[in-house]
Short mmCIF file of C-alpha atoms and ligand atoms in Angstrom, two decimals:
data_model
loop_
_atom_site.label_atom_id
_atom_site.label_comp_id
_atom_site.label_asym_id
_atom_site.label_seq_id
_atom_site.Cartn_x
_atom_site.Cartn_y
_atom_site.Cartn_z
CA UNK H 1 22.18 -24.32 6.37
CA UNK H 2 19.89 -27.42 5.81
CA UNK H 3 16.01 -26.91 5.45
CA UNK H 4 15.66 -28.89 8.70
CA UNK H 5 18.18 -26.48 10.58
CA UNK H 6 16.63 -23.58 9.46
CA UNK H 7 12.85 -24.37 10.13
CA UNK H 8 14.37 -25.77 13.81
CA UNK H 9 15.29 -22.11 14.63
CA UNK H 10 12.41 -20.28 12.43
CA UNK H 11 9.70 -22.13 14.69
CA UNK H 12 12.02 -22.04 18.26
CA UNK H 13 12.35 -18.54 17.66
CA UNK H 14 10.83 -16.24 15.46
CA UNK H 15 7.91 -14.39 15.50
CA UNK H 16 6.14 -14.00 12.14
CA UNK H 17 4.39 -10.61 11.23
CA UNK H 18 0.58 -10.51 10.96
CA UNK H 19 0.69 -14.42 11.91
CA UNK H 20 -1.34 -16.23 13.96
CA UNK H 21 2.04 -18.54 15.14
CA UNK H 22 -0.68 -21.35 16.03
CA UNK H 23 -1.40 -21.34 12.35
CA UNK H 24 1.91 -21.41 11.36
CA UNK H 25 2.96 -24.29 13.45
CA UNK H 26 0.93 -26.58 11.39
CA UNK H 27 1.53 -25.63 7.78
CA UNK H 28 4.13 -26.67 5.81
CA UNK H 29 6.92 -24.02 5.97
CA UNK H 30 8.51 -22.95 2.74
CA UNK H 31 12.18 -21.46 3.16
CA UNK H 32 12.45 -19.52 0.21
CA UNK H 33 16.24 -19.05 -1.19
CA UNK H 34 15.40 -16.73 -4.32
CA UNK H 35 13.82 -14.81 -6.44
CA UNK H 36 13.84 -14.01 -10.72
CA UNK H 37 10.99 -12.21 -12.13
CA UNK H 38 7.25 -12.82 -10.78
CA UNK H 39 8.72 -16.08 -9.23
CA UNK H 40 10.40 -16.87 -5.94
CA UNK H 41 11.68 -20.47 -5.57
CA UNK H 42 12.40 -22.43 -1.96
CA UNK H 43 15.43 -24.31 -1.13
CA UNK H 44 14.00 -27.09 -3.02
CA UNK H 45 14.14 -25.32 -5.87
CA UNK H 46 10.11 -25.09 -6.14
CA UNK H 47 8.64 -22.17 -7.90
CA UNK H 48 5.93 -19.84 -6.55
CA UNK H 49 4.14 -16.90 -7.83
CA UNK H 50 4.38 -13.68 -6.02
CA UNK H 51 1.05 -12.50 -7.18
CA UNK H 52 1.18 -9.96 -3.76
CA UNK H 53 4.47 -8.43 -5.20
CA UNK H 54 6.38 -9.56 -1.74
CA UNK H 55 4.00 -7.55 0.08
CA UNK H 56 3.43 -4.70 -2.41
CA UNK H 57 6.55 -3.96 -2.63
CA UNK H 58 8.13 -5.61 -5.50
CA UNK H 59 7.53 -3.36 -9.30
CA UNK H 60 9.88 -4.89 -11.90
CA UNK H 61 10.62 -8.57 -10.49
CA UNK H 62 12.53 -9.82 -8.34
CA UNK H 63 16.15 -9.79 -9.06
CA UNK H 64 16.26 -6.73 -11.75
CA UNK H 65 19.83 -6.12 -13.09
CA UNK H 66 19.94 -2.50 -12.97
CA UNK H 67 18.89 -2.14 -9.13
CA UNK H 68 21.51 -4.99 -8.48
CA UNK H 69 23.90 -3.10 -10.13
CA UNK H 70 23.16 0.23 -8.58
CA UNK H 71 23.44 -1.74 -5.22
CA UNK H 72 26.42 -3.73 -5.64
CA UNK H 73 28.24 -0.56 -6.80
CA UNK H 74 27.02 1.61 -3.95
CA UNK H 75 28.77 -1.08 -1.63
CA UNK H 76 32.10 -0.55 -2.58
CA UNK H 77 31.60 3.56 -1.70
CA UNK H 78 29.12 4.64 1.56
CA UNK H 79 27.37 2.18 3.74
CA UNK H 80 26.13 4.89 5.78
CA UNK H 81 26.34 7.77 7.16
CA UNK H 82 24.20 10.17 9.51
CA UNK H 83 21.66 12.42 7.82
CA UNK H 84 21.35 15.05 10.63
CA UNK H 85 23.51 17.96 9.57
CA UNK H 86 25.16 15.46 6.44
CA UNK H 87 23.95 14.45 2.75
CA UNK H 88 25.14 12.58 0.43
CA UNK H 89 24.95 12.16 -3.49
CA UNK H 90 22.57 9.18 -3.71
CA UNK H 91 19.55 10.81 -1.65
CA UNK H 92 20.20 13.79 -3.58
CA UNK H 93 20.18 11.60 -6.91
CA UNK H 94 16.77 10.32 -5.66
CA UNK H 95 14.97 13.68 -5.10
CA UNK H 96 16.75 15.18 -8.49
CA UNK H 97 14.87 11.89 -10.21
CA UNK H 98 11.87 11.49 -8.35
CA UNK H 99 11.67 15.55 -9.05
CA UNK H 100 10.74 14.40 -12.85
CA UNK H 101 7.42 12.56 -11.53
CA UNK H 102 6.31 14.81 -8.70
CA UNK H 103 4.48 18.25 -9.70
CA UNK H 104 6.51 21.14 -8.90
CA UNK H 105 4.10 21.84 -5.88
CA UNK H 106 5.78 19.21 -4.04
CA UNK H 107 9.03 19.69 -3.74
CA UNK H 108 10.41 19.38 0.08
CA UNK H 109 11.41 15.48 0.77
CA UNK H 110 11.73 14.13 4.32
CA UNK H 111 13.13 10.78 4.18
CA UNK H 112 12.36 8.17 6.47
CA UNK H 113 12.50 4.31 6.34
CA UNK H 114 9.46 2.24 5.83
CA UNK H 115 5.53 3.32 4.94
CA UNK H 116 4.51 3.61 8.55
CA UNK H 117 6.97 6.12 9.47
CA UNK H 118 6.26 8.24 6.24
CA UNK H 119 2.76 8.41 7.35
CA UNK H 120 3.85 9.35 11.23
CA UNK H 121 5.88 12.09 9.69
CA UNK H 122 3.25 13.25 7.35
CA UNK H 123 1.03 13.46 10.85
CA UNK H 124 3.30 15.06 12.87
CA UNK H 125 4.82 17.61 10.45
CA UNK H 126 0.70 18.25 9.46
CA UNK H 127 0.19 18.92 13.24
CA UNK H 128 3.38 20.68 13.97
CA UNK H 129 2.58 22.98 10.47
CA UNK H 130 -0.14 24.91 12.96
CA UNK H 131 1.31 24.78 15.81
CA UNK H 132 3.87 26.72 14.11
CA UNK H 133 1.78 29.17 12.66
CA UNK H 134 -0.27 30.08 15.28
CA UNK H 135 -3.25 27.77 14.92
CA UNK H 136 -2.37 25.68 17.69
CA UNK H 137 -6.28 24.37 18.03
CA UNK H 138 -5.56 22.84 15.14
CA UNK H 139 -4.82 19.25 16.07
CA UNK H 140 -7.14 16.80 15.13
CA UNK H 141 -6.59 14.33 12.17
CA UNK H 142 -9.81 12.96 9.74
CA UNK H 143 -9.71 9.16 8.54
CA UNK H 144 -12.10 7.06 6.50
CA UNK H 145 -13.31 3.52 7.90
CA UNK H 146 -10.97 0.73 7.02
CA UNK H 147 -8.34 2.82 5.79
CA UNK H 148 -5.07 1.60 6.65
CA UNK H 149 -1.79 3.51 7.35
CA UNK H 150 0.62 1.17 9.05
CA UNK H 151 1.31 -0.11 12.02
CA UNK H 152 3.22 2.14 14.70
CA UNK H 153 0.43 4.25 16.93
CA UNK H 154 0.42 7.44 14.95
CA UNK H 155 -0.68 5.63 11.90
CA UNK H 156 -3.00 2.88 13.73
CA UNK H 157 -4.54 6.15 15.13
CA UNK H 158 -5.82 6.98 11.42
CA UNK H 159 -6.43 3.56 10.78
CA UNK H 160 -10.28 2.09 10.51
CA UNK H 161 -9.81 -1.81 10.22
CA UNK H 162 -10.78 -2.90 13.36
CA UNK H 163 -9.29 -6.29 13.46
CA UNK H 164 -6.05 -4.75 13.31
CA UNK H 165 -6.29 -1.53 15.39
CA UNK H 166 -9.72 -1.54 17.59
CA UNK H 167 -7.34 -3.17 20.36
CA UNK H 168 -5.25 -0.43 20.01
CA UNK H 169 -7.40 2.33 20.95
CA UNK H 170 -6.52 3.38 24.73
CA UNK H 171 -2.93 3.54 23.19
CA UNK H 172 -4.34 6.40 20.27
CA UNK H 173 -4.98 9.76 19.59
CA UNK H 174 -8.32 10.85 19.23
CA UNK H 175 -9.37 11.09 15.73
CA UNK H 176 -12.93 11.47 13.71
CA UNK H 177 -13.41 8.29 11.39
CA UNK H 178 -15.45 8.63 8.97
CA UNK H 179 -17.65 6.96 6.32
CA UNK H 180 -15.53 5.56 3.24
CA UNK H 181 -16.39 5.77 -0.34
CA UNK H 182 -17.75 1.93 -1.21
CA UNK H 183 -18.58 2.42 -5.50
CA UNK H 184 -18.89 -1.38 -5.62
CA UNK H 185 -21.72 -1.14 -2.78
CA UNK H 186 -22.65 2.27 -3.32
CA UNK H 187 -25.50 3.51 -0.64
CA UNK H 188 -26.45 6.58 -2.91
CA UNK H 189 -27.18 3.67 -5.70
CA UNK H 190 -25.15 5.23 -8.15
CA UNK H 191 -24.10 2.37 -10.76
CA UNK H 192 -20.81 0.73 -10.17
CA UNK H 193 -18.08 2.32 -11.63
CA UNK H 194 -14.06 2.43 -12.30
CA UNK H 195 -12.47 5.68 -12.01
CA UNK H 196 -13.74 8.62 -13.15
CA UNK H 197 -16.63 6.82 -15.43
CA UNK H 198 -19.74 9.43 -15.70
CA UNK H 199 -21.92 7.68 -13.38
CA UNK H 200 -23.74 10.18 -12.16
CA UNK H 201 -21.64 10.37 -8.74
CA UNK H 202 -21.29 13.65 -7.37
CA UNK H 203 -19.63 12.17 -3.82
CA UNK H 204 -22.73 12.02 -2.26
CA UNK H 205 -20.71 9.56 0.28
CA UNK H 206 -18.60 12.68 1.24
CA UNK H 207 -21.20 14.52 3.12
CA UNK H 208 -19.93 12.73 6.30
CA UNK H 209 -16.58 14.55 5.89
CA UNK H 210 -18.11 18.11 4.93
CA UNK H 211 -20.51 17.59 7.89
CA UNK H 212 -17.17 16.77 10.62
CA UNK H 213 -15.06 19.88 8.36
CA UNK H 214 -18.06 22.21 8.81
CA UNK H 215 -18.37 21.26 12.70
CA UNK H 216 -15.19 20.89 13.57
CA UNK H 217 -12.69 22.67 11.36
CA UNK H 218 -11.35 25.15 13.97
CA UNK H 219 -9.53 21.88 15.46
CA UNK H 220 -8.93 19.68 12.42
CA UNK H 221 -4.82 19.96 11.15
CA UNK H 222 -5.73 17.29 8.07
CA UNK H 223 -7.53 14.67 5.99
CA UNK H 224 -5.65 11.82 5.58
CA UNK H 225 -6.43 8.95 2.57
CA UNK H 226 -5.30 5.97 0.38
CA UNK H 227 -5.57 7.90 -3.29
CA UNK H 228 -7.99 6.28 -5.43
CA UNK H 229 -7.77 2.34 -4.13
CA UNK H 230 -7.90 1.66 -0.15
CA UNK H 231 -6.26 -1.61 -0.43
CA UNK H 232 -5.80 -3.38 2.92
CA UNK H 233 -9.96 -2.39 2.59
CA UNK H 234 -9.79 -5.21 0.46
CA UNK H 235 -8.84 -3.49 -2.79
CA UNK H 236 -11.56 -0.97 -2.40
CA UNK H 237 -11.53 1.50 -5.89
CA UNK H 238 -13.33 4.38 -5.41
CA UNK H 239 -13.98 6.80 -7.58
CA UNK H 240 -12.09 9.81 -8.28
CA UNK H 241 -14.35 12.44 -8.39
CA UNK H 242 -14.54 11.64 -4.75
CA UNK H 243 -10.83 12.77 -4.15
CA UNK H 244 -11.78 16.02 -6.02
CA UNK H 245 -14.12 16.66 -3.34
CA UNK H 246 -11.97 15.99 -0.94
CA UNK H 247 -9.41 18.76 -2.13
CA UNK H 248 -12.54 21.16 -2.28
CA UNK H 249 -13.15 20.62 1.22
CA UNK H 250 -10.12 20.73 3.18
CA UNK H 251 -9.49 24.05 0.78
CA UNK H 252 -12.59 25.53 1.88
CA UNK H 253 -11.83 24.40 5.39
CA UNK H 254 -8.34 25.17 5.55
CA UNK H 255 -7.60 21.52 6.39
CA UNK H 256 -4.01 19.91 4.74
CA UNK H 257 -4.83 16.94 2.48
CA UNK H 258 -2.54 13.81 3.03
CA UNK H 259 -2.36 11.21 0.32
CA UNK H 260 -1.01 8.20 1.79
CA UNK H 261 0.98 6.71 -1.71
CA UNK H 262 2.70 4.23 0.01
CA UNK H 263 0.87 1.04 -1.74
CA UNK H 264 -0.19 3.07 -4.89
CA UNK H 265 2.97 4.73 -5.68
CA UNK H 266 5.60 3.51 -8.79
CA UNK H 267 3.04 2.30 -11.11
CA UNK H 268 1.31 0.53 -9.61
CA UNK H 269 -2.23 1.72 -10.54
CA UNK H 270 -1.15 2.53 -14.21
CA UNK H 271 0.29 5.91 -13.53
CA UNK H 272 3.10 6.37 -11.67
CA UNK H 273 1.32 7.77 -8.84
CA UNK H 274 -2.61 7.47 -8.17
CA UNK H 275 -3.03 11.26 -7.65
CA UNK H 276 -2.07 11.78 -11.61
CA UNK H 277 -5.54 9.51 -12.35
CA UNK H 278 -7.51 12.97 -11.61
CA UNK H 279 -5.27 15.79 -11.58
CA UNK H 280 -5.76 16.26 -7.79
CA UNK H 281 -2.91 17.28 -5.59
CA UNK H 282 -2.30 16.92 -2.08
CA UNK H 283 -0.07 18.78 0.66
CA UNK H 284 2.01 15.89 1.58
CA UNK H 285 2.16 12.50 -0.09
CA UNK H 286 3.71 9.68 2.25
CA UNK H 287 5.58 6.77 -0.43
CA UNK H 288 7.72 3.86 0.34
CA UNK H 289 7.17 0.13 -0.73
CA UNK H 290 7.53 0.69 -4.47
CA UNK H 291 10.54 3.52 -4.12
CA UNK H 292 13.47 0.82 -3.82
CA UNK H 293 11.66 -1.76 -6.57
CA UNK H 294 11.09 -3.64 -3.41
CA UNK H 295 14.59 -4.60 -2.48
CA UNK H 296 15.41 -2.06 0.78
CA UNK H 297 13.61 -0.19 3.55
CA UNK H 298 13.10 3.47 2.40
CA UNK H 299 10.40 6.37 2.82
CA UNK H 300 10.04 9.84 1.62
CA UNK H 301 7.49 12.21 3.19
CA UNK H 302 6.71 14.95 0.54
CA UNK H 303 5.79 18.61 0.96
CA UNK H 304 5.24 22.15 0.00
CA UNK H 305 7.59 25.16 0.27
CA UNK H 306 4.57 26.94 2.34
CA UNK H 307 4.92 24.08 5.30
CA UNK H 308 8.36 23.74 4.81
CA UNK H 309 8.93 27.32 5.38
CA UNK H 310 6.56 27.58 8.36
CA UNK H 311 9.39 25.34 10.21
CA UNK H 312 12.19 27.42 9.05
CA UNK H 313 13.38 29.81 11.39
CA UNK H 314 15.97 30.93 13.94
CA UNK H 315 16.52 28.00 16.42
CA UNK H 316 14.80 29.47 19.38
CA UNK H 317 12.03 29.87 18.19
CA UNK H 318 11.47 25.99 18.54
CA UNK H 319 10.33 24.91 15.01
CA UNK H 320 12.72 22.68 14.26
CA UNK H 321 11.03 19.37 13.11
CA UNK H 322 12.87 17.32 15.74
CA UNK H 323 11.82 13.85 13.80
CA UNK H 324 14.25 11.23 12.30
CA UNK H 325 15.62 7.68 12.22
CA UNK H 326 19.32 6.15 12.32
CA UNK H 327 18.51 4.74 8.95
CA UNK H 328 17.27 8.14 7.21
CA UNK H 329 18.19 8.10 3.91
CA UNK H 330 20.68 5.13 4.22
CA UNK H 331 22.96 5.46 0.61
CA UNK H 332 22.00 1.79 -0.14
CA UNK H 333 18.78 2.18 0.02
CA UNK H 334 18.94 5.56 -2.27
CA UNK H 335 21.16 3.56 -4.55
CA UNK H 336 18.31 0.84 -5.35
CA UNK H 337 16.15 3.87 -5.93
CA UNK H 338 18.35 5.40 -7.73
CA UNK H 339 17.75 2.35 -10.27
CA UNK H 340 14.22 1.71 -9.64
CA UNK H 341 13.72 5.68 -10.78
CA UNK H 342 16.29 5.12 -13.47
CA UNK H 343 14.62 1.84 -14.99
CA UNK H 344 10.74 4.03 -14.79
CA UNK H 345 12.89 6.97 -17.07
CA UNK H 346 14.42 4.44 -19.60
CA UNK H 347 10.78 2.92 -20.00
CA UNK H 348 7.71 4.86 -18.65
CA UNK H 349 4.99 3.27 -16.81
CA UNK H 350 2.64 3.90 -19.76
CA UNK H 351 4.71 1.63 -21.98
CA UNK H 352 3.60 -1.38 -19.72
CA UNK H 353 0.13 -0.56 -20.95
CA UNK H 354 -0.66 -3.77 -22.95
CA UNK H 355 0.40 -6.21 -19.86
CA UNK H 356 -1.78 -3.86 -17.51
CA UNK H 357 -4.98 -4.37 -20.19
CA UNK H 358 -4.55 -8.22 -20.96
CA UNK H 359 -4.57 -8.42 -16.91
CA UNK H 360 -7.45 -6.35 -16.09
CA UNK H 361 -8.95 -8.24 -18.92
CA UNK H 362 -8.59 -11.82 -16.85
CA UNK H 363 -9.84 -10.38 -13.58
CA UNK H 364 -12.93 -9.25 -15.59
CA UNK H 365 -13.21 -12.40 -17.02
CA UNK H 366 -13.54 -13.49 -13.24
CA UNK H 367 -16.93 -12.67 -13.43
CA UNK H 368 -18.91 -15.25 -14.33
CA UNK H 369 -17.48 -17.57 -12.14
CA UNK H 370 -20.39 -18.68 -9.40
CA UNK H 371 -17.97 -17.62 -6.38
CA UNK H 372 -17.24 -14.25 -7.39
CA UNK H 373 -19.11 -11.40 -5.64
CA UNK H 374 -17.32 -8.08 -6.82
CA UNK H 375 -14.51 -8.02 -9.24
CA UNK H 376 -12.19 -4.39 -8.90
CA UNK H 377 -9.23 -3.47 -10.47
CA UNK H 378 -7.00 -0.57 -11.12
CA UNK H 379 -3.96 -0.60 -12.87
CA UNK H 380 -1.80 -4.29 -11.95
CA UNK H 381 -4.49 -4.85 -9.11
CA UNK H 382 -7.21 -6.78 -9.27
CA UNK H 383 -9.39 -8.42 -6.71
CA UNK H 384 -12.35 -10.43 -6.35
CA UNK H 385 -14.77 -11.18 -3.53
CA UNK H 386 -15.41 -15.22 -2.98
CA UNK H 387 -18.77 -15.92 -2.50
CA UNK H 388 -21.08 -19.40 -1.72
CA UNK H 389 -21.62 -20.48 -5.25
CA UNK H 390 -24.79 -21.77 -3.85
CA UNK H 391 -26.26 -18.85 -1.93
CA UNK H 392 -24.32 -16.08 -3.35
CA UNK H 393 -23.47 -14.84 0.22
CA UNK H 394 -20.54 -14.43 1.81
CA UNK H 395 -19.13 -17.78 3.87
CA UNK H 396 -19.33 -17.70 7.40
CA UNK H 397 -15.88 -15.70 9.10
CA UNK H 398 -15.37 -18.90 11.00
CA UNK H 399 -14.91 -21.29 7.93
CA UNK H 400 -11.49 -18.96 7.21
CA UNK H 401 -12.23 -19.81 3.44
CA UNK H 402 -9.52 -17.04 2.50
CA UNK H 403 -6.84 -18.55 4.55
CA UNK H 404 -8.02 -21.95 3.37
CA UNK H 405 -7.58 -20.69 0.08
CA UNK H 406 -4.11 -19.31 1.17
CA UNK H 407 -2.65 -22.48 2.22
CA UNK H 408 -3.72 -24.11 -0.96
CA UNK H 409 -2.19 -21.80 -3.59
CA UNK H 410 0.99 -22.68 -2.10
CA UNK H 411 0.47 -26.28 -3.15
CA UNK H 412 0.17 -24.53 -6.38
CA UNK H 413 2.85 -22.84 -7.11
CA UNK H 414 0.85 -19.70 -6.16
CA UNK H 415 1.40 -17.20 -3.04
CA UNK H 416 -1.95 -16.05 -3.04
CA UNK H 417 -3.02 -13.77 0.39
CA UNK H 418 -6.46 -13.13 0.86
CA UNK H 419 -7.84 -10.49 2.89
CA UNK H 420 -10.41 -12.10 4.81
CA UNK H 421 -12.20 -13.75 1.94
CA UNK H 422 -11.03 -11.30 -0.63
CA UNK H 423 -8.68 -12.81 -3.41
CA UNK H 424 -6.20 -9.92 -5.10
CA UNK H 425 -3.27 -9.89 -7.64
CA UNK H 426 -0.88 -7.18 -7.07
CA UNK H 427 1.60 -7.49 -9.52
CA UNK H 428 4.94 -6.13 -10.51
CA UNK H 429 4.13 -4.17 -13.86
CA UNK H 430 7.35 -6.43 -15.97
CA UNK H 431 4.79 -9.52 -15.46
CA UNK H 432 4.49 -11.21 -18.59
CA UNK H 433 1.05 -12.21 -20.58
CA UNK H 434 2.23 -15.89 -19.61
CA UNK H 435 2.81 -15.52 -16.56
CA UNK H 436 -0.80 -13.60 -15.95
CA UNK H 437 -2.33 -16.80 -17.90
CA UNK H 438 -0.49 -19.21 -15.33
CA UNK H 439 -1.30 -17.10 -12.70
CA UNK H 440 -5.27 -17.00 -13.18
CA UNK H 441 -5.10 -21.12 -14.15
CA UNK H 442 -3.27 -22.04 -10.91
CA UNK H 443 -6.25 -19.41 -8.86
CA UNK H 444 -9.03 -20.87 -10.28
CA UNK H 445 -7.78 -24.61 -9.58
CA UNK H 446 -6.96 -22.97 -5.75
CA UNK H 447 -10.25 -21.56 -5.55
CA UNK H 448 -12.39 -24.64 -6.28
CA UNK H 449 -9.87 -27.01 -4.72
CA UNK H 450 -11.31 -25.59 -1.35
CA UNK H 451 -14.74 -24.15 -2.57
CA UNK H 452 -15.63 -28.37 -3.03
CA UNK H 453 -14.76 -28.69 0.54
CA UNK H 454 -17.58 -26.66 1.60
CA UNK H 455 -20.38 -28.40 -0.56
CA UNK H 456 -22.50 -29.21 2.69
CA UNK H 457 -22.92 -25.54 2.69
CA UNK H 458 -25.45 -25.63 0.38
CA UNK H 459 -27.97 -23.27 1.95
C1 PLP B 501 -1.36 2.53 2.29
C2 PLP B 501 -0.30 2.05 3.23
N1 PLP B 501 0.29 2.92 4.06
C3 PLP B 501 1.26 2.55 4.92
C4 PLP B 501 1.66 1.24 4.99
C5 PLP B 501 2.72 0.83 5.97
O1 PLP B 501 3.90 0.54 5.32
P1 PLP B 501 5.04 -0.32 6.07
O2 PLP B 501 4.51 -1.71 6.14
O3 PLP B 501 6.23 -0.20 5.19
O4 PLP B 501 5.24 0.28 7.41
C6 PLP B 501 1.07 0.30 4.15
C7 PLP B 501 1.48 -1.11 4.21
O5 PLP B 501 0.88 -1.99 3.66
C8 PLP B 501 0.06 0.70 3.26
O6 PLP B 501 -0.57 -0.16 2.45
#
């Protein structure tokens, strides 16, 4: 097909995701034919950056030879089959693999097909857990503000980011939201801090949660959080010593701890999961995105033997976890992670050390420059806050400066996507020390391309 053709039927008929279509109407659409490495190009043959990882999903590049292989192969063998009642070798290949990065505590898998349905399974199995075991009171979930967990209603019910799910809310269950750790703001004035730096944080910001566990616990089934980094927040790293509270709290209130893993998971904070940054486990871990290198739709919700068994029993006794998609476990999408866990075994995540330091040494360097607010970072992550150069506030929400700033990176060669007026990188961990330098020349020249239009707002 022709570009002309294909933009014809992309604007007579589609419906973007998370698009205003009005927007889209009036930019210049780029019909992107490929992908090699950190780059995409369109059907021009223009380059682009995918500094967002094709929406967090992408960890060694686009077009890596050992998850083509492992698909291509899988093609000439099993397309599909049902998982109800069947299995095949290729999901079993994937928990046998993924068994080698997950503590032994963790060791039931519930596959699934995207990040939002991990997380509705991870809710419902949580609830059904004490319904099964007697505690049927037990049926309230705990979220932090602007956490997000995807978009079907189980997840937007544990989701605090009220552009995207304050409509929602006749449509949810009834949840307790509460306060979320903010280090790069912090109200107790502790300094700012990465990790698990000594700065004299005892997660004072946690007393919310102990004060809704202590009240409530008779009727709370689990706590449910982005380990370490919320990032649709706005690439909001917390501190970890605040996730060791957490698992202090739901022990002492008999609460289940979810880590949502989906974004954080493969690497992408350094480790291969976030959890292994302070030693803290939870009772089910939700992951997706990163599990396929970012080439197919594929979840796993993972669990301990002690739910697992509490759902194991004769059939009439109605425990049966009556949950699960056509697509569970599809042996295409185990066969790309199949290689995706394959390529993290022939090189570990900590041998992509130096890339991760030489970036998180450009986004520091970020901070001198008279827009930036915050800088954060974890592992390939990094974001900053644009500020008025001028005022050192933030711009007014009506001047869209992040979606200005958006439509100009793809003039350079750059798919940068703000949220709100945040600027991240997310990027896969194979990304080269060029390619960072590129990357950080063509965001600067984006940034005060549109910063100059907004001189008049001096004051
Ligand atoms: C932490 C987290 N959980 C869940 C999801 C939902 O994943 P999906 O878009 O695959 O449904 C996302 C997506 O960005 C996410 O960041």
């Amino acid at each position: 097909m022709k570009k002309d053709e294909i933009l014809k039927i992309d604007r007579n008929h589609i419906w973007h995701p998370f698009t205003q279509m009005k927007d889209y109407e009036g930019m210049d659409h780029i019909v992107i034919t490929r992908g090699k490495g950190v780059k995409l190009y369109d059907i021009d043959n223009n380059y682009y950056y995918d500094t967002v990882s094709s929406w967090w999903t992408n960890i060694f590049g686009h077009n890596n030879k050992h998850i083509n292989h492992k698909i291509r192969s899988q093609l000439n063998s099993l397309d599909h089959v049902i998982f109800a009642g069947m299995t095949h070798p290729y999901a079993v290949r994937v928990v046998e693999l993924l068994r080698n990065f997950l503590p032994e505590k963790l060791s039931r898998f519930f596959f699934s097909d995207n990040g939002s349905t991990a997380v509705e399974v991870a809710i419902k199995m949580a609830f059904q857990y004490w319904q099964n075991i007697g505690r049927v009171e037990k049926t309230k979930f705990v979220f932090f503000e602007n956490s997000y967990h995807g978009d079907t209603i189980g997840a937007v019910s544990v989701g605090g980011i009220d552009l995207y799910h304050k409509l929602y809310k006749p449509l949810m269950f009834n949840s307790y939201q509460i306060r979320s750790p903010k280090c790069y703001n912090c109200i107790f004035s502790k300094q700012k801090m990465t990790l698990n730096a000594d700065n004299g944080c005892n997660a004072e910001c946690m007393d919310q949660l102990e004060k809704v566990l202590e009240e409530n616990n008779g009727n709370i089934a689990g706590v449910i959080i982005e380990p370490l980094i919320q990032c649709a927040a706005g690439m909001n790293v917390y501190n970890g010593i605040v996730l060791k509270k957490i698992r202090e709290l739901c022990d002492r209130y008999e609460v289940l701890l979810i880590f949502d893993e989906v974004a954080t998971g493969f690497g992408r904070t350094g480790k291969m999961f976030a959890f292994e940054h302070v030693d803290v486990l939870p009772d089910i871990i939700c992951l997706s995105k990163g599990l396929t290198g970012g080439y197919l739709p594929l979840a796993l919700t993972v669990t301990t033997e002690e739910i697992y068994s509490a759902f194991y029993d004769d059939y009439f006794s109605y425990k049966t976890f009556f949950h699960g998609h056509s697509y569970t476990a599809n042996p295409i999408s185990c066969s790309a992670a199949i290689g995706t866990l394959e390529n993290f075994i022939k090189k570990p995540i900590a041998k992509y050390k130096s890339g991760m330091i030489y970036f998180n040494e450009k986004v520091c360097s970020l901070k001198d420059e008279p827009y930036v607010g915050d800088v954060r970072y974890i592992g390939f992550i990094g974001a900053i806050d644009i500020v008025n150069p001028y005022t050192g506030k933030s711009y007014p929400e009506k001047e869209r400066v992040g979606f200005q700033i958006y439509k100009e990176s793809l003039k350079n060669n750059l798919i940068l996507r703000p949220l709100g007026d945040t600027i991240y990188w997310l990027l896969p961990i194979t990304v080269k020390k060029k390619d960072i330098d590129n990357i950080f020349l063509k965001t600067k020249k984006t940034i005060n391309n549109v910063l100059e239009r907004y001189t008049w707002l001096k004051n």
